[in-house]
């Protein structure tokens, strides 16, 4: 029997609802249950694919090619359950489906309304495409009180009625702020947002209270009393030094036990019947590393770290694998158009150019790749980063002066070009240069064949076929392969049909790798991605040289 846990947020955004959901998922999993995590986003975009990283942070891509919310990245990293297209929906998607149905005449002349048609579509989404999991955790984006969120809250209220309280649970995440002038913690915002939920007909079962210090018992009692929640179910969620401590901290506060108790699943004396040793091991390694390396990340959205969420996590994982702390030095690539790259890059043990879009800052990224190549510093180019590295090699190694990307307009030598046709298994996918921007990139998992004996094949432990996730419109142009290879840039990973370059490397270099896919999306704390593990190892070796 599948049970549904709904996680809402109140008071303010950015309280870490995604991490809280992921952590509860991990705890239930550690108790032996099968879990699935989903995110319902109230905004009107059909998906986050066309949203600016400044607005939305990273777009997390699933194996099945959906562009989704970055919280799905947390879910996957914490539980290891691969996220799917059916794990994220937005108001925009729900409405476009409802309207398409209306146009087809599927409502048989009825008046189409938010209740029941939109709420039915939301409920259908929540219960569809499941594999008989024990728990489905559904996080509702935004905060209670937002106009956009109402249909979602109404839908989960109805679902709880349809399925029964014994199969559903409402968790509400709030803030208990400390007011310095009063010298006290304030429970009023929590009372208000719980009440706000109640006006929609939802009584919170568990309150998760974010706070920067211990919440005294009398304050917790007050919250319990005013919010109509049992005292044990007012759980403190205190700040922690690493996000991987959250599941441990939640367990210590009794979060998972209270969830199981609600569902009548907690056997007598089984409160601590859970093995969190793998989480403890990760936290131990993060807290007491044996060394430190500095990686320069040369990108465009460096003042907005949410834009590179999976990337910074994957680098942490690479550090965990090598027992070092990875210090990230975020550098705005445009800076290199004014200042010498060496001035900023000299002290770094490795240089990474991440994914990106558009011409602005691209020359700076090309300069970073050049510096790394010439100075023999470990270099990792991801997606756009690989494309810029190939342009750099074309210009400065192979002497193709006009090398560029057609993403920036017509080029004399489009070393990176627009892809309008490619094969996926036995089907041919087609795009038009003037088509829609949304959902039209090469998206999701694709297989890639590795060249035997190449550096990358060794990194993947001599596997010759790998699968990684993509999100890009342009591709390195195969027409330049021979010239680039003759000058030392080897194409060591190709699509199975041999048409799309997936990986380039420089065998004579200490560690120089460009990948067209996004390996960071599949890295997990317990299973660091081999490319990140190897890159950080190269950085560790580099740091010993200096
Ligand atoms: N802008 C490039 C493209 O569309 C790279 C995209 C990316 O780095 N994700 O091909």
Coordinates of C-alpha atoms and ligand atoms in Angstrom, one line a residue:
X1 CA 0.0 0.0 0.0
X2 CA 1.4 3.4 -1.0
X3 CA 1.2 6.2 1.5
X4 CA 1.5 9.8 0.7
X5 CA 3.4 12.5 2.6
X6 CA 2.8 16.1 1.6
X7 CA 5.4 18.7 2.6
X8 CA 4.4 22.3 2.5
X9 CA 6.3 25.4 3.6
X10 CA 5.3 28.5 5.5
X11 CA 6.5 31.9 6.6
X12 CA 9.3 32.4 4.1
X13 CA 10.9 30.5 1.2
X14 CA 14.4 29.1 1.2
X15 CA 13.9 27.2 4.5
X16 CA 15.2 24.1 2.8
X17 CA 12.0 22.2 2.0
X18 CA 13.8 20.2 -0.7
X19 CA 16.5 19.0 1.6
X20 CA 13.9 18.3 4.3
X21 CA 11.9 16.1 1.9
X22 CA 15.1 14.4 0.6
X23 CA 16.2 13.7 4.2
X24 CA 12.9 12.2 5.2
X25 CA 13.0 10.1 2.1
X26 CA 16.5 8.9 3.1
X27 CA 15.4 8.1 6.6
X28 CA 12.4 6.1 5.5
X29 CA 14.6 4.3 3.0
X30 CA 17.1 3.5 5.8
X31 CA 14.2 2.0 7.7
X32 CA 13.7 -0.4 4.8
X33 CA 10.9 1.3 2.9
X34 CA 10.7 2.1 -0.8
X35 CA 10.3 5.7 -1.5
X36 CA 9.6 8.1 -4.3
X37 CA 9.9 11.9 -4.2
X38 CA 8.0 14.4 -6.2
X39 CA 7.8 18.1 -6.5
X40 CA 4.7 20.2 -7.5
X41 CA 5.7 23.6 -8.6
X42 CA 3.0 26.4 -8.6
X43 CA 4.5 28.6 -11.2
X44 CA 3.1 29.0 -14.7
X45 CA 6.1 28.0 -16.8
X46 CA 5.5 24.5 -18.3
X47 CA 8.9 23.5 -17.0
X48 CA 11.9 25.3 -15.7
X49 CA 13.8 24.6 -18.9
X50 CA 13.4 28.1 -20.3
X51 CA 13.9 29.9 -17.0
X52 CA 17.0 31.9 -16.3
X53 CA 19.4 30.4 -13.7
X54 CA 19.1 33.8 -11.9
X55 CA 15.4 33.1 -11.5
X56 CA 15.3 29.5 -10.8
X57 CA 18.8 28.1 -10.1
X58 CA 19.9 24.9 -11.8
X59 CA 17.7 22.9 -14.2
X60 CA 18.0 19.3 -13.1
X61 CA 17.7 16.8 -16.0
X62 CA 16.4 13.3 -15.6
X63 CA 17.4 10.2 -17.5
X64 CA 14.1 10.3 -19.4
X65 CA 14.9 13.8 -20.6
X66 CA 12.8 16.1 -18.4
X67 CA 14.0 19.5 -17.4
X68 CA 13.0 19.7 -13.7
X69 CA 13.4 21.6 -10.5
X70 CA 16.8 21.4 -8.7
X71 CA 15.1 19.7 -5.6
X72 CA 14.9 16.6 -7.7
X73 CA 18.7 16.6 -7.6
X74 CA 18.6 16.6 -3.8
X75 CA 16.1 13.7 -3.9
X76 CA 18.2 11.6 -6.2
X77 CA 21.5 12.4 -4.3
X78 CA 19.9 11.5 -1.0
X79 CA 18.0 8.4 -2.0
X80 CA 19.7 7.1 -5.1
X81 CA 16.3 6.7 -6.7
X82 CA 16.6 8.0 -10.3
X83 CA 14.2 11.0 -10.8
X84 CA 11.8 10.7 -13.7
X85 CA 9.7 13.1 -15.8
X86 CA 6.7 12.1 -13.7
X87 CA 8.3 13.4 -10.5
X88 CA 7.9 17.1 -11.3
X89 CA 5.0 19.1 -12.5
X90 CA 4.1 22.8 -12.7
X91 CA 0.8 24.7 -12.8
X92 CA 1.8 25.6 -16.4
X93 CA 1.9 21.9 -17.3
X94 CA -1.3 21.0 -15.5
X95 CA -3.1 23.9 -17.2
X96 CA -1.8 23.2 -20.6
X97 CA -3.0 19.6 -20.3
X98 CA -6.4 20.6 -19.1
X99 CA -6.7 23.2 -21.9
X100 CA -5.6 20.7 -24.5
X101 CA -8.3 18.3 -23.2
X102 CA -10.9 21.1 -23.4
X103 CA -9.9 21.8 -27.0
X104 CA -10.3 18.1 -27.9
X105 CA -13.8 18.3 -26.5
X106 CA -13.0 15.7 -23.8
X107 CA -15.1 17.6 -21.2
X108 CA -18.2 17.0 -23.3
X109 CA -19.4 20.6 -23.2
X110 CA -19.0 21.0 -19.4
X111 CA -17.7 24.2 -17.9
X112 CA -14.0 23.7 -17.1
X113 CA -13.1 24.9 -13.6
X114 CA -10.2 24.9 -11.2
X115 CA -12.2 22.7 -8.9
X116 CA -12.7 19.9 -10.0
X117 CA -10.9 19.8 -13.3
X118 CA -7.5 21.4 -12.4
X119 CA -7.5 19.7 -9.0
X120 CA -8.4 16.4 -10.6
X121 CA -5.5 16.7 -13.0
X122 CA -3.2 17.4 -10.0
X123 CA -4.5 14.4 -8.1
X124 CA -4.1 12.2 -11.1
X125 CA -0.5 13.3 -11.4
X126 CA 0.3 12.6 -7.8
X127 CA -1.0 9.0 -8.0
X128 CA 0.2 8.1 -11.5
X129 CA 3.3 6.3 -12.7
X130 CA 4.1 4.6 -9.4
X131 CA 5.8 1.3 -8.8
X132 CA 4.0 0.3 -5.6
X133 CA 6.4 2.3 -3.4
X134 CA 5.7 2.3 0.3
X135 CA 5.9 6.1 0.5
X136 CA 5.5 8.9 -2.0
X137 CA 6.7 12.2 -0.7
X138 CA 5.2 15.2 -2.5
X139 CA 6.8 18.6 -1.9
X140 CA 4.6 21.6 -2.7
X141 CA 6.8 24.5 -4.0
X142 CA 6.4 28.1 -2.7
X143 CA 4.8 29.0 0.7
X144 CA 1.3 28.6 2.0
X145 CA -0.6 31.8 1.2
X146 CA 0.7 32.2 -2.3
X147 CA -2.2 32.5 -4.8
X148 CA -0.6 30.1 -7.2
X149 CA -0.3 27.4 -4.6
X150 CA -4.0 27.1 -3.9
X151 CA -5.1 24.5 -6.4
X152 CA -2.2 22.2 -5.2
X153 CA -3.2 22.6 -1.6
X154 CA -6.8 22.0 -2.5
X155 CA -5.8 18.9 -4.4
X156 CA -3.8 17.4 -1.6
X157 CA -6.6 18.2 0.8
X158 CA -9.0 16.3 -1.4
X159 CA -6.6 13.4 -1.9
X160 CA -6.3 13.0 1.9
X161 CA -10.1 12.7 2.0
X162 CA -10.1 10.2 -0.9
X163 CA -7.4 8.0 0.5
X164 CA -8.0 8.4 4.2
X165 CA -5.9 9.9 6.9
X166 CA -4.2 6.6 7.5
X167 CA -2.6 6.8 4.1
X168 CA -1.7 10.5 4.1
X169 CA 0.4 12.8 6.3
X170 CA 0.9 16.6 6.2
X171 CA 4.3 18.0 7.2
X172 CA 4.6 21.7 7.4
X173 CA 8.0 23.4 7.5
X174 CA 8.1 26.8 9.2
X175 CA 10.5 29.3 10.7
X176 CA 10.9 30.1 14.4
X177 CA 12.9 33.3 14.3
X178 CA 15.1 34.7 17.1
X179 CA 14.4 38.4 17.7
X180 CA 17.5 39.9 19.2
X181 CA 15.8 43.0 20.7
X182 CA 13.4 40.8 22.6
X183 CA 16.0 38.1 23.3
X184 CA 13.4 35.5 22.4
X185 CA 12.3 33.0 19.8
X186 CA 9.0 33.8 18.3
X187 CA 6.3 31.2 17.6
X188 CA 3.7 33.5 16.1
X189 CA 4.8 33.1 12.4
X190 CA 4.5 29.4 12.8
X191 CA 1.0 29.8 14.4
X192 CA -0.1 32.0 11.5
X193 CA 1.1 29.8 8.7
X194 CA -0.4 26.7 10.3
X195 CA -3.7 28.6 10.6
X196 CA -3.4 29.7 7.0
X197 CA -3.2 26.0 6.1
X198 CA -6.2 25.2 8.3
X199 CA -8.3 27.8 6.4
X200 CA -7.7 25.6 3.3
X201 CA -8.8 22.6 5.3
X202 CA -5.4 21.1 6.0
X203 CA -4.4 20.3 9.6
X204 CA -0.7 19.9 9.8
X205 CA 0.3 16.6 11.4
X206 CA 4.0 17.3 11.9
X207 CA 5.6 20.7 12.2
X208 CA 9.2 21.0 11.2
X209 CA 10.5 24.2 12.8
X210 CA 13.6 25.8 11.3
X211 CA 15.6 27.7 13.9
X212 CA 19.1 28.9 14.4
X213 CA 19.1 27.7 18.1
X214 CA 17.5 25.2 20.4
X215 CA 13.7 25.8 20.8
X216 CA 13.0 25.6 24.5
X217 CA 10.4 23.1 25.6
X218 CA 7.9 25.8 26.7
X219 CA 8.1 27.3 23.2
X220 CA 7.5 23.9 21.6
X221 CA 4.6 23.4 23.9
X222 CA 3.1 26.7 22.9
X223 CA 3.5 25.8 19.2
X224 CA 1.8 22.4 19.9
X225 CA -1.1 24.0 21.7
X226 CA -1.8 26.8 19.3
X227 CA -1.2 24.7 16.2
X228 CA -3.2 21.7 17.4
X229 CA -0.3 19.3 16.9
X230 CA 1.0 16.8 19.5
X231 CA 4.1 18.0 21.3
X232 CA 6.3 15.2 20.0
X233 CA 5.4 16.3 16.5
X234 CA 6.9 19.8 16.8
X235 CA 10.3 18.8 15.5
X236 CA 13.2 21.2 15.6
X237 CA 15.2 21.6 12.5
X238 CA 18.3 23.3 13.6
X239 CA 21.1 24.7 11.3
X240 CA 23.8 22.1 10.6
X241 CA 27.3 22.5 9.3
X242 CA 26.9 20.1 6.3
X243 CA 23.7 19.2 4.4
X244 CA 24.5 15.6 4.8
X245 CA 24.0 15.9 8.5
X246 CA 20.3 16.7 8.1
X247 CA 19.0 13.1 8.0
X248 CA 21.0 12.3 11.1
X249 CA 19.8 15.5 12.9
X250 CA 16.1 14.8 11.9
X251 CA 16.3 11.3 13.2
X252 CA 17.7 12.5 16.5
X253 CA 14.7 14.8 16.8
X254 CA 12.3 12.0 16.1
X255 CA 11.1 13.0 12.7
X256 CA 11.0 9.6 11.1
X257 CA 9.7 7.9 14.2
X258 CA 6.7 10.3 14.3
X259 CA 6.0 9.7 10.7
X260 CA 5.9 6.0 11.2
X261 CA 3.9 6.3 14.3
X262 CA 1.3 8.4 12.4
X263 CA 0.9 5.5 9.9
X264 CA 0.9 2.9 12.7
X265 CA 4.1 1.4 11.4
X266 CA 6.3 1.9 14.4
X267 CA 6.7 -1.3 16.3
X268 CA 7.2 -1.1 20.1
X269 CA 10.7 -0.1 21.0
X270 CA 11.7 0.4 17.3
X271 CA 12.4 4.1 17.6
X272 CA 16.0 3.7 16.9
X273 CA 15.8 0.7 14.6
X274 CA 17.7 2.5 11.8
X275 CA 21.2 2.3 10.4
X276 CA 22.6 5.7 9.6
X277 CA 26.2 4.7 9.6
X278 CA 26.7 5.6 5.9
X279 CA 25.5 9.1 6.6
X280 CA 27.8 9.3 9.6
X281 CA 30.7 8.2 7.5
X282 CA 30.1 10.9 4.9
X283 CA 29.7 13.6 7.6
X284 CA 32.9 12.4 9.3
X285 CA 34.8 12.7 6.0
X286 CA 33.5 16.2 5.3
X287 CA 34.3 17.4 8.8
X288 CA 37.8 15.9 9.2
X289 CA 39.4 15.8 5.7
X290 CA 43.1 15.0 5.4
X291 CA 43.9 17.9 3.0
X292 CA 42.4 20.6 0.9
X293 CA 42.4 21.5 -2.8
X294 CA 41.3 24.6 -4.5
X295 CA 39.3 24.4 -7.7
X296 CA 38.6 27.4 -9.8
X297 CA 35.1 27.3 -11.3
X298 CA 35.1 29.7 -14.2
X299 CA 31.5 30.4 -15.1
X300 CA 28.8 33.0 -15.6
X301 CA 26.4 32.7 -12.7
X302 CA 29.0 32.5 -10.1
X303 CA 27.2 34.9 -7.7
X304 CA 24.3 32.6 -7.6
X305 CA 25.4 29.2 -6.4
X306 CA 22.0 27.6 -6.9
X307 CA 22.7 27.7 -10.6
X308 CA 25.5 25.1 -10.1
X309 CA 23.9 23.1 -7.3
X310 CA 24.7 19.6 -8.6
X311 CA 28.1 20.7 -9.8
X312 CA 29.2 21.9 -6.4
X313 CA 27.8 18.8 -4.7
X314 CA 29.6 16.6 -7.2
X315 CA 32.9 18.4 -6.4
X316 CA 32.2 17.8 -2.6
X317 CA 31.7 14.1 -3.5
X318 CA 35.0 14.0 -5.4
X319 CA 36.5 15.4 -2.2
X320 CA 34.8 12.8 0.0
X321 CA 36.3 10.1 -2.3
X322 CA 39.8 11.5 -1.9
X323 CA 39.4 12.5 1.8
X324 CA 40.0 16.2 1.0
X325 CA 38.1 19.4 1.4
X326 CA 37.3 21.0 -2.0
X327 CA 37.5 24.7 -1.8
X328 CA 35.7 26.4 -4.7
X329 CA 37.0 29.6 -6.1
X330 CA 34.1 30.9 -8.2
X331 CA 35.3 33.2 -11.0
X332 CA 33.2 35.3 -13.3
X333 CA 34.6 34.5 -16.7
X334 CA 34.1 38.0 -18.0
X335 CA 36.8 39.1 -15.6
X336 CA 39.5 37.5 -17.9
X337 CA 38.5 39.9 -20.7
X338 CA 39.9 42.7 -18.4
X339 CA 42.4 41.0 -16.2
X340 CA 45.2 38.4 -16.7
X341 CA 43.7 34.9 -16.1
X342 CA 47.0 33.8 -14.5
X343 CA 46.5 36.4 -11.8
X344 CA 43.3 34.5 -10.7
X345 CA 44.2 31.0 -11.6
X346 CA 47.8 30.6 -10.4
X347 CA 47.0 29.3 -6.9
X348 CA 44.4 26.7 -8.1
X349 CA 44.9 23.0 -8.2
X350 CA 42.3 22.4 -10.9
X351 CA 40.2 24.5 -13.2
X352 CA 36.6 23.7 -14.2
X353 CA 34.5 25.4 -16.8
X354 CA 30.8 24.4 -16.3
X355 CA 27.8 24.3 -18.6
X356 CA 26.4 27.6 -19.8
X357 CA 24.6 29.5 -22.5
X358 CA 25.3 32.5 -24.7
X359 CA 28.3 34.4 -25.9
X360 CA 28.7 36.7 -22.9
X361 CA 31.8 35.5 -20.9
X362 CA 32.7 32.8 -23.5
X363 CA 36.1 34.3 -24.4
X364 CA 37.0 34.3 -20.7
X365 CA 36.1 30.6 -20.5
X366 CA 38.3 30.0 -23.6
X367 CA 41.1 31.8 -21.8
X368 CA 40.7 29.6 -18.8
X369 CA 40.9 26.4 -20.9
X370 CA 44.0 27.8 -22.6
X371 CA 45.7 28.6 -19.3
X372 CA 45.0 25.1 -18.0
X373 CA 46.3 23.4 -21.2
X374 CA 49.4 25.5 -21.4
X375 CA 50.3 25.4 -17.7
X376 CA 49.5 21.7 -17.3
X377 CA 46.8 22.3 -14.6
X378 CA 44.0 19.7 -14.3
X379 CA 41.1 20.9 -16.5
X380 CA 37.5 19.8 -16.6
X381 CA 35.2 21.2 -19.2
X382 CA 31.5 20.3 -18.9
X383 CA 29.1 20.8 -21.8
X384 CA 29.6 24.4 -22.7
X385 CA 33.0 24.1 -21.0
X386 CA 33.9 21.3 -23.3
X387 CA 32.7 23.3 -26.3
X388 CA 34.9 26.3 -25.3
X389 CA 37.9 24.0 -24.7
X390 CA 37.5 22.6 -28.3
X391 CA 37.3 26.1 -29.7
X392 CA 40.4 27.0 -27.8
X393 CA 42.3 23.9 -29.1
X394 CA 41.1 24.7 -32.6
X395 CA 42.4 28.2 -32.5
X396 CA 45.6 27.8 -30.6
X397 CA 46.7 24.2 -31.3
X398 CA 45.3 23.5 -34.8
X399 CA 45.7 27.1 -36.1
X400 CA 42.0 27.5 -37.1
X401 CA 41.9 31.2 -36.3
X402 CA 38.2 31.7 -37.0
X403 CA 37.0 28.8 -34.8
X404 CA 33.7 29.6 -33.0
X405 CA 30.3 28.3 -32.1
X406 CA 27.2 28.9 -34.2
X407 CA 25.5 29.6 -30.9
X408 CA 27.1 33.1 -31.1
X409 CA 26.0 33.7 -34.7
X410 CA 27.5 32.7 -38.1
X411 CA 31.1 31.4 -37.9
X412 CA 33.8 30.9 -40.5
X413 CA 34.8 27.7 -38.8
X414 CA 31.8 26.4 -36.7
X415 CA 33.8 24.0 -34.6
X416 CA 30.7 23.9 -32.5
X417 CA 27.5 23.8 -34.5
X418 CA 23.7 23.6 -34.2
X419 CA 22.4 20.1 -34.2
X420 CA 19.1 19.7 -36.0
X421 CA 19.0 15.9 -36.4
X422 CA 20.3 13.0 -34.3
X423 CA 19.4 9.5 -33.5
X424 CA 18.2 8.2 -30.2
X425 CA 18.2 4.4 -30.3
X426 CA 16.3 3.6 -33.5
X427 CA 14.5 6.9 -33.8
X428 CA 15.6 10.0 -35.5
X429 CA 15.0 13.2 -33.6
X430 CA 14.6 16.5 -35.5
X431 CA 14.7 20.1 -34.5
X432 CA 14.4 23.3 -36.5
X433 CA 16.6 26.3 -35.9
X434 CA 13.6 28.5 -35.6
X435 CA 11.5 26.2 -33.5
X436 CA 10.4 26.5 -29.8
X437 CA 13.1 27.0 -27.2
X438 CA 11.3 24.9 -24.5
X439 CA 12.1 21.2 -24.3
X440 CA 13.9 21.1 -27.7
X441 CA 17.5 20.4 -26.7
X442 CA 19.2 17.1 -26.7
X443 CA 17.9 16.1 -23.3
X444 CA 18.4 13.1 -21.0
X445 CA 20.5 10.0 -21.0
X446 CA 22.4 8.9 -24.1
X447 CA 24.9 6.1 -24.5
X448 CA 28.5 6.9 -25.3
X449 CA 31.2 4.6 -26.5
X450 CA 34.7 5.1 -25.0
X451 CA 38.0 4.5 -26.9
X452 CA 39.8 1.5 -25.4
X453 CA 43.0 2.6 -23.6
X454 CA 42.0 6.2 -23.4
X455 CA 42.3 8.1 -20.1
X456 CA 38.5 8.4 -19.8
X457 CA 38.1 4.6 -20.3
X458 CA 40.5 4.1 -17.4
X459 CA 38.5 6.5 -15.2
X460 CA 35.3 4.5 -16.0
X461 CA 37.2 1.3 -15.0
X462 CA 37.6 0.2 -18.6
X463 CA 33.9 0.2 -19.3
X464 CA 33.5 0.8 -23.0
X465 CA 29.9 2.0 -23.0
X466 CA 28.6 4.6 -20.5
X467 CA 25.3 6.5 -20.3
X468 CA 25.2 10.1 -19.2
X469 CA 22.7 13.0 -19.2
X470 CA 22.6 15.8 -21.7
X471 CA 21.1 19.2 -22.0
X472 CA 22.4 21.2 -25.0
X473 CA 21.5 22.3 -28.4
X474 CA 24.9 22.6 -30.0
X475 CA 27.5 19.9 -30.6
X476 CA 31.2 19.7 -31.4
X477 CA 31.4 19.4 -35.2
X478 CA 32.7 16.1 -36.3
X479 CA 34.1 17.7 -39.5
X480 CA 37.0 19.1 -37.4
X481 CA 37.8 15.8 -35.7
X482 CA 40.8 14.8 -37.7
X483 CA 42.5 18.2 -37.6
X484 CA 42.0 18.5 -33.9
X485 CA 43.2 14.9 -33.2
X486 CA 46.3 15.5 -35.3
X487 CA 47.2 18.3 -32.9
X488 CA 46.7 16.3 -29.7
X489 CA 43.0 16.7 -28.8
X490 CA 41.7 13.2 -28.9
X491 CA 38.0 12.3 -29.3
X492 CA 37.8 9.5 -26.7
X493 CA 34.1 9.3 -26.4
X494 CA 31.5 9.2 -29.3
X495 CA 27.8 8.5 -29.7
X496 CA 27.3 4.9 -30.8
X497 CA 26.7 6.0 -34.4
X498 CA 30.0 7.8 -34.3
X499 CA 28.5 11.1 -35.2
X500 CA 28.4 13.1 -32.0
X501 CA 31.6 13.8 -30.1
X502 CA 30.9 13.2 -26.4
X503 CA 34.4 13.4 -24.8
X504 CA 37.7 15.0 -25.7
X505 CA 41.0 14.6 -23.8
X506 CA 44.7 15.5 -24.2
X507 CA 46.7 12.4 -23.4
X508 CA 49.9 14.4 -22.9
X509 CA 48.4 16.6 -20.3
X510 CA 48.2 15.9 -16.6
X511 CA 44.4 15.8 -16.6
X512 CA 42.5 17.4 -19.4
X513 CA 38.9 16.3 -20.1
X514 CA 36.0 17.8 -21.9
X515 CA 32.6 16.1 -21.7
X516 CA 29.5 17.1 -23.6
X517 CA 27.2 15.6 -20.9
X518 CA 26.6 16.6 -17.3
X519 CA 28.2 14.0 -15.1
X520 CA 27.4 16.1 -12.0
X521 CA 23.8 15.1 -12.3
X522 CA 24.5 11.5 -11.4
X523 CA 27.0 12.0 -8.7
X524 CA 26.0 11.0 -5.1
X525 CA 27.7 11.3 -1.8
X526 CA 27.8 7.5 -1.5
X527 CA 28.8 7.0 -5.1
X528 CA 31.0 9.9 -6.2
X529 CA 31.0 10.2 -10.0
X530 CA 34.2 8.6 -11.4
X531 CA 35.1 11.8 -13.4
X532 CA 34.8 14.0 -10.3
X533 CA 36.7 11.5 -8.2
X534 CA 39.5 11.4 -10.7
X535 CA 39.5 15.1 -11.3
X536 CA 39.9 15.8 -7.6
X537 CA 42.6 13.2 -7.4
X538 CA 44.5 15.0 -10.1
X539 CA 44.0 18.2 -8.2
X540 CA 45.4 16.6 -5.1
X541 CA 48.5 15.4 -7.0
X542 CA 48.8 18.9 -8.4
X543 CA 48.6 20.5 -5.0
X544 CA 51.5 18.3 -3.9
X545 CA 53.6 19.6 -6.8
X546 CA 53.4 23.2 -5.7
Ligands
LIG1 N1 24.9 26.4 -24.8 C1 25.4 25.2 -25.1 C2 24.4 24.4 -26.0 O1 23.3 24.6 -26.0 C3 25.8 24.4 -23.9 C4 24.7 24.0 -23.0 C5 25.1 23.6 -21.6 O2 26.3 23.8 -21.2 N2 24.3 22.9 -20.9 O3 24.9 23.4 -26.7

